[in-house]
Coordinates of C-alpha atoms in Angstrom, one line a residue:
M1 CA -218.1 -167.9 17.3
K2 CA -215.3 -168.3 14.7
K3 CA -217.3 -166.3 12.1
I4 CA -218.0 -163.5 14.6
F5 CA -214.3 -163.3 15.6
T6 CA -213.3 -163.2 11.9
F7 CA -215.8 -160.4 11.2
L8 CA -214.6 -158.4 14.1
S9 CA -211.0 -158.9 13.0
V10 CA -211.8 -157.6 9.6
I11 CA -213.5 -154.5 11.1
S12 CA -210.6 -153.9 13.4
F13 CA -208.1 -154.2 10.6
F14 CA -210.0 -151.8 8.4
H15 CA -210.3 -149.3 11.3
L16 CA -206.6 -149.4 12.0
G17 CA -205.7 -149.1 8.4
A18 CA -207.8 -146.0 7.9
Q19 CA -205.9 -144.1 10.6
T20 CA -203.1 -141.7 10.1
Q21 CA -199.7 -143.4 9.8
I22 CA -196.0 -142.5 9.7
S23 CA -194.9 -141.6 6.2
N24 CA -192.3 -144.1 4.9
G25 CA -192.2 -145.9 8.3
G26 CA -191.0 -149.1 6.5
F27 CA -188.0 -147.2 5.1
E28 CA -188.5 -148.5 1.6
N29 CA -188.1 -145.2 -0.2
W30 CA -184.7 -143.4 -0.2
D31 CA -183.1 -140.2 -1.5
N32 CA -179.6 -140.6 -3.0
P33 CA -179.6 -144.3 -1.9
T34 CA -176.0 -145.0 -3.1
A35 CA -174.4 -141.7 -2.0
S36 CA -172.9 -140.6 1.3
N37 CA -176.0 -138.5 2.0
A38 CA -178.4 -141.4 1.6
E39 CA -181.6 -140.8 3.6
P40 CA -185.1 -142.3 3.8
V41 CA -187.7 -140.1 2.1
G42 CA -189.2 -137.8 4.7
F43 CA -186.2 -138.3 7.1
N44 CA -182.9 -136.5 7.4
S45 CA -179.4 -137.2 8.8
N46 CA -176.4 -135.0 9.7
K47 CA -175.4 -135.0 6.0
T48 CA -178.3 -132.7 5.3
G49 CA -178.3 -130.9 8.6
S50 CA -176.9 -127.5 9.5
S51 CA -173.7 -126.5 7.9
T52 CA -171.5 -127.7 10.7
A53 CA -173.4 -131.0 11.1
Q54 CA -172.7 -131.8 7.4
I55 CA -169.0 -131.8 8.1
G56 CA -169.4 -135.1 10.0
P57 CA -169.2 -138.6 8.4
Q58 CA -172.1 -140.5 7.1
T59 CA -174.1 -142.1 10.0
C60 CA -177.3 -143.1 8.2
F61 CA -177.4 -146.1 5.8
R62 CA -179.9 -148.0 3.7
D63 CA -179.5 -151.7 4.6
A64 CA -180.7 -154.4 2.3
S65 CA -179.1 -157.3 4.2
V66 CA -180.6 -156.8 7.7
V67 CA -184.3 -156.3 7.0
H68 CA -187.5 -157.1 9.0
S69 CA -189.8 -156.8 6.1
G70 CA -189.8 -155.4 2.6
T71 CA -186.4 -154.6 0.9
Y72 CA -184.7 -152.2 3.2
S73 CA -184.3 -151.1 6.8
V74 CA -182.5 -148.0 8.1
R75 CA -179.2 -148.4 10.0
V76 CA -177.7 -145.6 12.1
E77 CA -174.2 -146.0 13.3
S78 CA -171.9 -143.9 15.6
V79 CA -168.8 -143.0 13.6
Q80 CA -165.5 -141.4 14.6
V81 CA -164.4 -138.4 12.6
P82 CA -160.9 -139.1 11.1
V83 CA -157.9 -137.3 12.6
I84 CA -160.1 -135.1 14.9
G85 CA -161.4 -138.2 16.7
T86 CA -164.8 -136.8 17.6
I87 CA -167.7 -139.4 17.7
V88 CA -170.7 -138.4 15.6
N89 CA -173.8 -140.2 16.9
G90 CA -175.7 -142.3 14.4
N91 CA -178.9 -140.3 13.6
V92 CA -181.9 -140.0 11.4
T93 CA -184.9 -137.7 12.0
T94 CA -187.9 -136.1 10.5
G95 CA -186.4 -132.8 11.6
V96 CA -183.0 -131.2 11.2
V97 CA -179.7 -132.3 12.8
N98 CA -178.3 -129.0 14.1
A99 CA -174.7 -128.4 15.2
P100 CA -174.4 -124.7 16.0
T101 CA -170.7 -125.4 17.0
T102 CA -168.3 -128.2 17.0
N103 CA -169.1 -128.8 20.7
K104 CA -171.3 -131.9 20.8
A105 CA -173.2 -130.5 23.9
D106 CA -174.6 -127.7 21.7
G107 CA -176.2 -130.1 19.2
Y108 CA -179.9 -130.6 19.0
I109 CA -182.7 -131.8 16.7
G110 CA -185.1 -129.1 15.5
T111 CA -187.8 -128.4 12.9
V112 CA -185.8 -125.4 11.8
N113 CA -182.3 -125.5 10.2
Y114 CA -179.9 -123.5 12.4
S115 CA -177.9 -122.4 9.3
N116 CA -181.0 -121.4 7.3
A117 CA -184.2 -120.2 9.1
S118 CA -186.3 -120.6 6.0
D119 CA -185.5 -124.4 5.9
V120 CA -188.3 -125.9 8.0
R121 CA -188.8 -129.7 8.1
R122 CA -191.9 -131.1 9.7
M123 CA -193.8 -134.3 9.0
P124 CA -197.6 -133.7 8.9
F125 CA -199.5 -135.8 11.4
T126 CA -203.0 -135.0 12.6
A127 CA -204.1 -137.8 14.9
R128 CA -203.8 -139.0 18.5
P129 CA -202.5 -142.6 18.4
D130 CA -202.1 -144.8 21.5
S131 CA -198.6 -146.0 21.0
L132 CA -195.4 -146.0 18.9
V133 CA -194.4 -149.4 17.6
G134 CA -191.6 -150.8 15.5
W135 CA -188.9 -153.5 15.1
Y136 CA -185.2 -153.1 15.9
R137 CA -181.8 -154.7 16.2
Y138 CA -178.9 -153.3 18.1
T139 CA -175.1 -153.7 18.4
Q140 CA -173.2 -151.9 21.2
G141 CA -170.0 -150.1 20.5
G142 CA -169.3 -150.0 24.2
A143 CA -170.6 -151.6 27.4
A144 CA -172.9 -148.6 28.4
E145 CA -174.3 -147.9 24.9
R146 CA -178.0 -148.0 24.1
G147 CA -180.1 -146.9 21.1
K148 CA -183.1 -144.6 21.1
V149 CA -186.3 -144.0 19.2
V150 CA -188.4 -141.1 20.3
A151 CA -191.6 -139.4 18.9
F152 CA -193.1 -136.1 19.6
L153 CA -196.6 -135.0 18.5
H154 CA -196.6 -131.2 18.3
V155 CA -197.9 -128.0 16.7
G156 CA -195.6 -125.2 15.4
N157 CA -191.9 -125.8 15.6
Y158 CA -190.3 -128.2 18.1
Y159 CA -186.8 -128.8 19.4
D160 CA -185.2 -131.8 21.1
P161 CA -184.2 -131.0 23.8
E162 CA -187.1 -128.6 24.1
A163 CA -185.7 -126.3 26.8
A164 CA -184.4 -123.0 25.6
T165 CA -180.7 -122.7 24.8
S166 CA -178.5 -120.0 23.2
Y167 CA -179.4 -121.6 19.9
H168 CA -183.2 -122.1 20.0
P169 CA -186.3 -121.0 22.0
D170 CA -188.2 -123.1 24.5
S171 CA -190.7 -125.3 22.5
S172 CA -192.4 -127.1 25.5
A173 CA -195.7 -125.3 24.8
N174 CA -195.9 -126.8 21.4
K175 CA -195.6 -130.4 22.7
I176 CA -198.8 -132.4 22.8
A177 CA -197.5 -136.0 23.4
S178 CA -194.3 -138.0 23.4
A179 CA -193.2 -141.7 23.3
L180 CA -189.7 -142.8 24.2
F181 CA -188.1 -146.2 23.5
L182 CA -184.6 -147.1 24.8
T183 CA -182.9 -150.4 23.9
P184 CA -181.5 -152.6 26.7
V185 CA -177.9 -152.0 27.6
A186 CA -177.0 -155.1 25.6
N187 CA -176.7 -156.4 22.1
V188 CA -180.0 -157.4 20.5
G189 CA -179.1 -159.7 17.6
T190 CA -182.6 -160.6 16.3
W191 CA -185.4 -158.5 15.2
T192 CA -187.4 -157.5 18.3
R193 CA -190.7 -155.6 18.5
F194 CA -191.1 -152.5 20.7
S195 CA -194.4 -150.8 21.7
I196 CA -194.3 -147.6 23.7
P197 CA -197.4 -145.7 24.8
F198 CA -197.7 -142.0 24.0
T199 CA -198.0 -139.7 27.1
Y200 CA -200.4 -136.9 26.3
Y201 CA -200.0 -133.5 28.0
D202 CA -203.2 -131.8 26.7
S203 CA -206.2 -132.4 24.5
R204 CA -205.1 -130.6 21.3
T205 CA -204.9 -132.2 17.9
P206 CA -201.3 -132.5 16.7
A207 CA -200.2 -130.9 13.4
Y208 CA -196.9 -132.8 13.1
I209 CA -194.8 -135.7 14.4
M210 CA -191.1 -135.5 15.0
L211 CA -189.3 -138.9 15.0
N212 CA -185.6 -139.2 16.2
I213 CA -183.6 -142.4 15.9
T214 CA -180.0 -142.6 17.3
S215 CA -177.5 -145.4 17.9
S216 CA -176.1 -143.6 21.0
N217 CA -178.6 -142.3 23.5
D218 CA -175.8 -140.4 25.3
Q219 CA -175.3 -137.3 23.2
L220 CA -171.8 -136.9 24.6
T221 CA -170.7 -140.5 23.9
N222 CA -167.1 -141.0 23.0
V223 CA -167.6 -144.5 21.8
A224 CA -167.8 -145.4 18.1
G225 CA -169.4 -148.5 16.5
S226 CA -172.8 -148.6 18.0
K227 CA -175.4 -149.6 15.4
M228 CA -179.2 -149.6 15.4
W229 CA -181.4 -151.0 12.8
V230 CA -185.1 -149.9 12.7
D231 CA -187.9 -151.2 10.4
D232 CA -191.7 -151.1 10.2
L233 CA -192.0 -148.0 12.4
A234 CA -195.7 -147.2 12.9
V235 CA -198.3 -145.9 15.4
A236 CA -201.1 -148.0 16.9
Y237 CA -204.6 -147.0 17.9
N238 CA -206.9 -148.4 20.5
P239 CA -210.2 -149.6 19.1
A240 CA -213.0 -147.2 19.7

């Protein structure tokens, strides 16, 4: 029995390893790692977002001291803009952080840069996984704060939120699946695993995956200091 179990475990491991995975989900590879626009390869923060978004402070950091595995994790942190006082939500995404105006309510994540329509950022992903998994830690900046990790499988361009606004079209027809993880409304001081199933809306094969991580789920938060660490972000597949 033990030999059979071991054999099946090897087959299962090989099957899962051969499936499509998130690029740089362990956050080991970084662009400009010591600069204020440090970002994981394949991911973007407000410092490389639309022109107005770039005005905000650094909110995405390479962390070598709080790590689940490997050498680094990603830390996103909600930060107050000096003098003005506006809070910029900690963020990192495979898309573009867009701020069409200085009004936080107008901000959104998209695959197209609001300031430059030729700047399209999409992470290729052509599979239908069962769930989104990863490890996180969280520190609240205020009593109601919680962090978020969300994934969208899509074709074409996609926007979060997807409903049409004055600044982008409706992209709901391009969404194939989504998975949303929200932290508890509490501090989480040790590395904790999350696993969230994808909800599929149709049978199409995705072309891309959009991943958005933020330290403040409330886009309009006026609280600074919330911090979210994420490491070993991946997708899981049910055995055939």
